[in-house]
C-alpha atoms as an extended CHARMM CRD file, in Angstrom:
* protein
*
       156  EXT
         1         1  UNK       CA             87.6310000000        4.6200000000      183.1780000000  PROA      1               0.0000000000
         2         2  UNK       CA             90.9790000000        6.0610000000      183.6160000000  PROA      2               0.0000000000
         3         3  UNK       CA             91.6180000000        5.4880000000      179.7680000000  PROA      3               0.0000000000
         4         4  UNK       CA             88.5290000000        7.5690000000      179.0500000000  PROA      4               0.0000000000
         5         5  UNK       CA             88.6820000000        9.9900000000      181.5560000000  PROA      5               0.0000000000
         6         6  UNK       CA             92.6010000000       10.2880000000      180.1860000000  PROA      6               0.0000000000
         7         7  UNK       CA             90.9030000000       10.3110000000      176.5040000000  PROA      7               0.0000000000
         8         8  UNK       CA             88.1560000000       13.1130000000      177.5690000000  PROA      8               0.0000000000
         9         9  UNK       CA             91.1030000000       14.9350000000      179.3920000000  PROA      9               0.0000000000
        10        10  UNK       CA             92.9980000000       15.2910000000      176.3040000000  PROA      10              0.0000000000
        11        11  UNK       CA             89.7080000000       15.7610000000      173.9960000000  PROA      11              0.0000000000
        12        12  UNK       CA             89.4440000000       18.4880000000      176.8220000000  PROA      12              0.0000000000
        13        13  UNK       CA             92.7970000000       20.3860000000      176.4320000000  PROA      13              0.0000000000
        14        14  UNK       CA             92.4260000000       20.0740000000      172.7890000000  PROA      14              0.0000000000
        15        15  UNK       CA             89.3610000000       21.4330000000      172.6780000000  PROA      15              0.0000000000
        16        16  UNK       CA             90.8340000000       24.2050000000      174.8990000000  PROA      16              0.0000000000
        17        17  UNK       CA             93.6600000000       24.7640000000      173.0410000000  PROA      17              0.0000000000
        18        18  UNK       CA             91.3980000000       24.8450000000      170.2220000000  PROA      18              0.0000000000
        19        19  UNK       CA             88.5630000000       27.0660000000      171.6850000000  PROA      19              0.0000000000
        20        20  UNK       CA             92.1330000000       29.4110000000      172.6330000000  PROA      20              0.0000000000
        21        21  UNK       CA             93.3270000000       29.2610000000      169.1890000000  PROA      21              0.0000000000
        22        22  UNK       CA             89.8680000000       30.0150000000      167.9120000000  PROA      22              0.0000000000
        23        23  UNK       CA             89.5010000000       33.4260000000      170.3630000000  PROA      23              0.0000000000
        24        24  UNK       CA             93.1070000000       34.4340000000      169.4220000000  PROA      24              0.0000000000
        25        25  UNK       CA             92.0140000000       34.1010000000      165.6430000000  PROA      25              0.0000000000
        26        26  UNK       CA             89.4140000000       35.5620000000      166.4540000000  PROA      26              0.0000000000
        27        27  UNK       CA             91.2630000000       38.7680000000      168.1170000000  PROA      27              0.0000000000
        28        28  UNK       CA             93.1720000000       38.6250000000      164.9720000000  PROA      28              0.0000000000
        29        29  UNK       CA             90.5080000000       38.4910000000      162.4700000000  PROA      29              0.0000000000
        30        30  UNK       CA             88.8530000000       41.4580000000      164.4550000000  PROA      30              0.0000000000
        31        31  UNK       CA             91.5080000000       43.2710000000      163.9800000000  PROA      31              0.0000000000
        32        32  UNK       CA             92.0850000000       43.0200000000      160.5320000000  PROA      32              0.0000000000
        33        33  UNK       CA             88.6100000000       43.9420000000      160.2040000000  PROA      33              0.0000000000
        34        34  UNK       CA             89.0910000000       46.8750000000      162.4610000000  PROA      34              0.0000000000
        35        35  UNK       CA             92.6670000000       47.7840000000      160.0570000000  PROA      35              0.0000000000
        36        36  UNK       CA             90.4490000000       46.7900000000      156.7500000000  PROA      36              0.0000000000
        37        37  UNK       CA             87.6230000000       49.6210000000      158.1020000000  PROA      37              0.0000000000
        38        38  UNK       CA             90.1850000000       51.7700000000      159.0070000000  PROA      38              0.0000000000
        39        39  UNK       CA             92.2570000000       51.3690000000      155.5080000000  PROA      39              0.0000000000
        40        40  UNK       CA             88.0790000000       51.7890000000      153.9990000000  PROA      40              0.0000000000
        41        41  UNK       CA             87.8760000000       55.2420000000      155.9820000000  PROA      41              0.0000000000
        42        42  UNK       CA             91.3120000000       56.1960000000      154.4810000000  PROA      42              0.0000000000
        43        43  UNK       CA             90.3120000000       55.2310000000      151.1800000000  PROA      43              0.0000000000
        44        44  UNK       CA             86.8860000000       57.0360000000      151.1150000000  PROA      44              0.0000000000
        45        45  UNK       CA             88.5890000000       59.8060000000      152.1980000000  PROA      45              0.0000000000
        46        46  UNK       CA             91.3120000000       59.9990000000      149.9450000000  PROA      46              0.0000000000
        47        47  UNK       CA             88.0830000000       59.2740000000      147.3120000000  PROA      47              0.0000000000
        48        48  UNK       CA             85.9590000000       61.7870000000      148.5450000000  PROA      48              0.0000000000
        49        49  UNK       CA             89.4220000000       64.6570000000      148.3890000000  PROA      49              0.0000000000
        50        50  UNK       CA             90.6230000000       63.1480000000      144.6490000000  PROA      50              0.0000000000
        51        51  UNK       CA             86.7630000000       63.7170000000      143.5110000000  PROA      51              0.0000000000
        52        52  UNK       CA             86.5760000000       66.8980000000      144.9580000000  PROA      52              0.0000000000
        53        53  UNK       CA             90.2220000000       67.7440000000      143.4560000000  PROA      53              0.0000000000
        54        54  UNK       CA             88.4460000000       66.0500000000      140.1930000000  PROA      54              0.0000000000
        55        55  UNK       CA             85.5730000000       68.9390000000      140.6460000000  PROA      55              0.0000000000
        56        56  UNK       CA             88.1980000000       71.6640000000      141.0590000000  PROA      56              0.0000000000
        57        57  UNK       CA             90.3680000000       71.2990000000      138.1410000000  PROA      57              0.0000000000
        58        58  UNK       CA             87.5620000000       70.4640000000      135.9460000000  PROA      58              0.0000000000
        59        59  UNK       CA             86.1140000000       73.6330000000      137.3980000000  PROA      59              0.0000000000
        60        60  UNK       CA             89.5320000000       74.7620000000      136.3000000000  PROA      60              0.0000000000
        61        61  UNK       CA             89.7500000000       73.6380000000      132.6610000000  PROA      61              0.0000000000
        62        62  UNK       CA             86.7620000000       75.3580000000      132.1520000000  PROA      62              0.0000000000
        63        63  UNK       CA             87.6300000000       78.6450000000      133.3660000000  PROA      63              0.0000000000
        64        64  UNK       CA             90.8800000000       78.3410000000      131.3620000000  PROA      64              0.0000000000
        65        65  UNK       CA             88.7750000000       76.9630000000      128.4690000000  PROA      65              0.0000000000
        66        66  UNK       CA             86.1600000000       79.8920000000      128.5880000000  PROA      66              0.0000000000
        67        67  UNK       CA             89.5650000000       82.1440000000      128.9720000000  PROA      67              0.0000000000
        68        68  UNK       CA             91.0530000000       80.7920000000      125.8510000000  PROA      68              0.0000000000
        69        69  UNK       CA             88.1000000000       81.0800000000      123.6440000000  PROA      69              0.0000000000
        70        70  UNK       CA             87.7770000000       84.5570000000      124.9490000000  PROA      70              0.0000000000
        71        71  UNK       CA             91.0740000000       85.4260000000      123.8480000000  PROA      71              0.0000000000
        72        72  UNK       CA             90.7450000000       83.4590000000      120.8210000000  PROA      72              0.0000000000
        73        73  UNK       CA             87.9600000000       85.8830000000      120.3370000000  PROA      73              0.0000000000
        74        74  UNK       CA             90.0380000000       89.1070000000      121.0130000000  PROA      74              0.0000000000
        75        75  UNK       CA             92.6950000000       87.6270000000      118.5970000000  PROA      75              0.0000000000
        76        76  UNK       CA             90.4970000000       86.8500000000      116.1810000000  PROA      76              0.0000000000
        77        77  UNK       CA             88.6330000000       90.2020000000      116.5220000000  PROA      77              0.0000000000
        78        78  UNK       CA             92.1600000000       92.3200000000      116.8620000000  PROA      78              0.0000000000
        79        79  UNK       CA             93.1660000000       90.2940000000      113.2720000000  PROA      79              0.0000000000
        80        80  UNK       CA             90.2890000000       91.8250000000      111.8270000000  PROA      80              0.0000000000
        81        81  UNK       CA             90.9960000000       95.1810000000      112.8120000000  PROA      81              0.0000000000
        82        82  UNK       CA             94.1290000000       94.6920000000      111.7370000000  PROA      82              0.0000000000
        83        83  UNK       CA             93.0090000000       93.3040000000      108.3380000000  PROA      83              0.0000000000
        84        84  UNK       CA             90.6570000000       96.4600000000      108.3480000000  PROA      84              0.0000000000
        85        85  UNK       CA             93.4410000000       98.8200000000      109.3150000000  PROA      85              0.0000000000
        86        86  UNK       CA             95.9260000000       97.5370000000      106.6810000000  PROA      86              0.0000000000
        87        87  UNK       CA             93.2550000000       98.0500000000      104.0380000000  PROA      87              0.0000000000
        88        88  UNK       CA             92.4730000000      101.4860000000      104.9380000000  PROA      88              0.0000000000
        89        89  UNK       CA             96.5480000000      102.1240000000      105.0050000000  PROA      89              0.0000000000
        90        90  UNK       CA             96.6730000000      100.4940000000      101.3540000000  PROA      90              0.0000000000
        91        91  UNK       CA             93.7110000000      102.6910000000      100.5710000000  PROA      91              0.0000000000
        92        92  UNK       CA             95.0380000000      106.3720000000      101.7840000000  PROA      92              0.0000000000
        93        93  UNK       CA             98.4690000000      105.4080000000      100.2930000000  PROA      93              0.0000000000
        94        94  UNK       CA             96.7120000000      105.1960000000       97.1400000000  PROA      94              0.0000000000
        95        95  UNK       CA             95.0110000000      108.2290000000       97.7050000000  PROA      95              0.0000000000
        96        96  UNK       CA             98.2960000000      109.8250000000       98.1900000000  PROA      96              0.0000000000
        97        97  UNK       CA             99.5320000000      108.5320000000       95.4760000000  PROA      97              0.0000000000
        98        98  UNK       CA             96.7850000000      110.2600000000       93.2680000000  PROA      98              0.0000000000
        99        99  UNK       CA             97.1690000000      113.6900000000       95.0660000000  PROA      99              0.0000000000
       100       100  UNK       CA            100.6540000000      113.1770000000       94.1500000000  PROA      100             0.0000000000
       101       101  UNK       CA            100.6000000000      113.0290000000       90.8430000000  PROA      101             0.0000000000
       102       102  UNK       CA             97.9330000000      115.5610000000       90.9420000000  PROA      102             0.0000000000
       103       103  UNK       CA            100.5120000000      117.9220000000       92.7780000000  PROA      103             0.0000000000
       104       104  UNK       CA            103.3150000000      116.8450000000       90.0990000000  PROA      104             0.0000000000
       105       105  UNK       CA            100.5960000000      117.7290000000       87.1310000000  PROA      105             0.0000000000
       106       106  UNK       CA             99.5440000000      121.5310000000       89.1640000000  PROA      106             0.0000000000
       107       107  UNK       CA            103.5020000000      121.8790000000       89.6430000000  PROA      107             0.0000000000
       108       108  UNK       CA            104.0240000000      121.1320000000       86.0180000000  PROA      108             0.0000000000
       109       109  UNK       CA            100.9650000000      123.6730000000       84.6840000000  PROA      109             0.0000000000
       110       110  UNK       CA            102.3750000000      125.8850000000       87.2160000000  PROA      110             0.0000000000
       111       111  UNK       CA            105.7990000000      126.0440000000       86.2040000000  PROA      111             0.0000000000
       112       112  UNK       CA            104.5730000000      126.1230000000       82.4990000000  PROA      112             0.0000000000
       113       113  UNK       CA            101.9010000000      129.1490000000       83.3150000000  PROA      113             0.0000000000
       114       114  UNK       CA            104.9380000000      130.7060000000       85.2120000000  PROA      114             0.0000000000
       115       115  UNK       CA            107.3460000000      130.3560000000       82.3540000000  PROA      115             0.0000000000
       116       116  UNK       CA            104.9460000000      131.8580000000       79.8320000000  PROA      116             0.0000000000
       117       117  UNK       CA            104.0950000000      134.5790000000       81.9230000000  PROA      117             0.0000000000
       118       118  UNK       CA            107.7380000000      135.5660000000       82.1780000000  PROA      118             0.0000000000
       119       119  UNK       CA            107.5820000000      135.3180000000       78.1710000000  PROA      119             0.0000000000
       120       120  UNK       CA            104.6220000000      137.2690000000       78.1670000000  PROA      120             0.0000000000
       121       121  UNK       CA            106.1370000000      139.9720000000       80.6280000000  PROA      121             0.0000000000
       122       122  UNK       CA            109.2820000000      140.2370000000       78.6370000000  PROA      122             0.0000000000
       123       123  UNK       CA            107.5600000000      141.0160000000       75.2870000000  PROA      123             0.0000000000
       124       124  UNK       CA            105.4030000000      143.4200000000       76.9620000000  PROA      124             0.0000000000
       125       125  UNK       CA            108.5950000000      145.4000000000       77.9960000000  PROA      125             0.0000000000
       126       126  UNK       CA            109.8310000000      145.1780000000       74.3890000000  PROA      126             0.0000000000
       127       127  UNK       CA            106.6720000000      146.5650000000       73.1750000000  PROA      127             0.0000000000
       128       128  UNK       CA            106.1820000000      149.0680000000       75.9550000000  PROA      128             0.0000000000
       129       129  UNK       CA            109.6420000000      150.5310000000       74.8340000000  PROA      129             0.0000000000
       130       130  UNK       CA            108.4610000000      150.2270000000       71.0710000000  PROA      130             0.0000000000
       131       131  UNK       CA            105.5270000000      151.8900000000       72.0680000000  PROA      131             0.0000000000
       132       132  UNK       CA            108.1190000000      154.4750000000       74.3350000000  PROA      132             0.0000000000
       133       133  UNK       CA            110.0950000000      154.5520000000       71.0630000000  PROA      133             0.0000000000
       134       134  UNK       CA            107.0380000000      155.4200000000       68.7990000000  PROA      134             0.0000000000
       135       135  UNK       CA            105.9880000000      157.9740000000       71.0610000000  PROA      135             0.0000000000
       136       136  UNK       CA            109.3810000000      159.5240000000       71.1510000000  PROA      136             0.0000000000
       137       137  UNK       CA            109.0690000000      159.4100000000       67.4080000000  PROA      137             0.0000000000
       138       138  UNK       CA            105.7310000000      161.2640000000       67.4530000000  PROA      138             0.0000000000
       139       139  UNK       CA            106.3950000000      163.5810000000       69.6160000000  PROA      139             0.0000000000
       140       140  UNK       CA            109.7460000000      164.4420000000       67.5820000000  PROA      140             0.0000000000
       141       141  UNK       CA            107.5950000000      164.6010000000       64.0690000000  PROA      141             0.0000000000
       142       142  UNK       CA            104.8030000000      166.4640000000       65.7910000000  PROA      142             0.0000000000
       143       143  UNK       CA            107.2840000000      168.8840000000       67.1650000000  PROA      143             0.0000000000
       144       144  UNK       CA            108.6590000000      169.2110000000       63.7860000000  PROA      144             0.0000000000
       145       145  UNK       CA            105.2220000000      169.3490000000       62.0960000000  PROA      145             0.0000000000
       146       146  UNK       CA            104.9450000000      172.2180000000       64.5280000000  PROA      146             0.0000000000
       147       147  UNK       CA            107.9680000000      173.5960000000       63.5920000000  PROA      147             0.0000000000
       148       148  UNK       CA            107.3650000000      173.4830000000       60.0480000000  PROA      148             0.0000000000
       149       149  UNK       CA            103.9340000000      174.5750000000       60.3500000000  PROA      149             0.0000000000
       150       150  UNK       CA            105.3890000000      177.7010000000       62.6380000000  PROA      150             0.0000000000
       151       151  UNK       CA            108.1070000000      178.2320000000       59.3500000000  PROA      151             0.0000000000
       152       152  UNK       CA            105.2830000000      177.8260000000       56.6600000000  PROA      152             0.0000000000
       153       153  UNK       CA            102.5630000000      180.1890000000       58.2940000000  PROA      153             0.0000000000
       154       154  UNK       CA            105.5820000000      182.3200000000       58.8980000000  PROA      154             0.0000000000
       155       155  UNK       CA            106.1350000000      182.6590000000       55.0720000000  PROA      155             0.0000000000
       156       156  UNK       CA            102.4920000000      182.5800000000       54.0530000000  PROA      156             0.0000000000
């Protein structure tokens, strides 16, 4: 009996020690699942920020995206303008380019209409002193014609 009640005694601590052991795993597994929750809160946090962090700069691209086709836009609209602008500016310079050479062609017909009115002007003071001249004449013949008329009815 003593062998048996020695036996159960030690069946007894060991299932003690064992029943112990179990409890402190226990303990220890419940907190590791209280740590593993915990760590599963952090991480669903950290999950829910990063995805709303995700939202934000996608939220982000897109306004920089809808910015940058915008200016694309403006640039694209402002090289047109540009494009427009530079062929107006090739335009009037060839406009003044004409009126140019039309002002060269009047100053040219106006120097030449100039010139031949000075030649003009200059023969029509040679022949106004001809004329002067021929009048001087005439007057000097009819005053003679005069003269001998007065000398010929004088004899008569």
């Amino acid at each position: 009996v003593r062998a048996d009640r020695n036996h159960y005694s030690k069946s007894l601590i060991e299932s003690q020690d064992e029943v112990a052991e179990m409890r402190k795993k226990f303990k220890i597994m419940g907190h590791q699942i209280e740590q593993l929750k915990e760590e599963i809160a952090a991480k669903d946090q950290a999950l829910v920020k990063e995805h709303f962090d995700y939202q934000r700069a996608e939220k982000l691209r897109e306004h920089v995206q809808n910015e940058l086709n915008r200016k694309n836009q403006l640039l694209k609209g402002n090289h047109d303008l540009l494009q427009q602008q530079d062929n107006e500016i090739h335009r009037l310079a060839a406009t003044i380019r004409k009126m140019d050479d039309e002002a060269l062609a009047q100053r040219k017909e106006y120097d030449q209409v100039i010139s031949e009115r000075d030649i003009i002007g200059t023969q029509l003071i040679r022949r106004n002193d001809e004329l002067a001249l021929l009048y001087e004449k005439l007057h000097v013949q009819q005053s003679a014609l005069k003269a001998g008329e007065i000398q010929y009815n004088a004899r008569i």
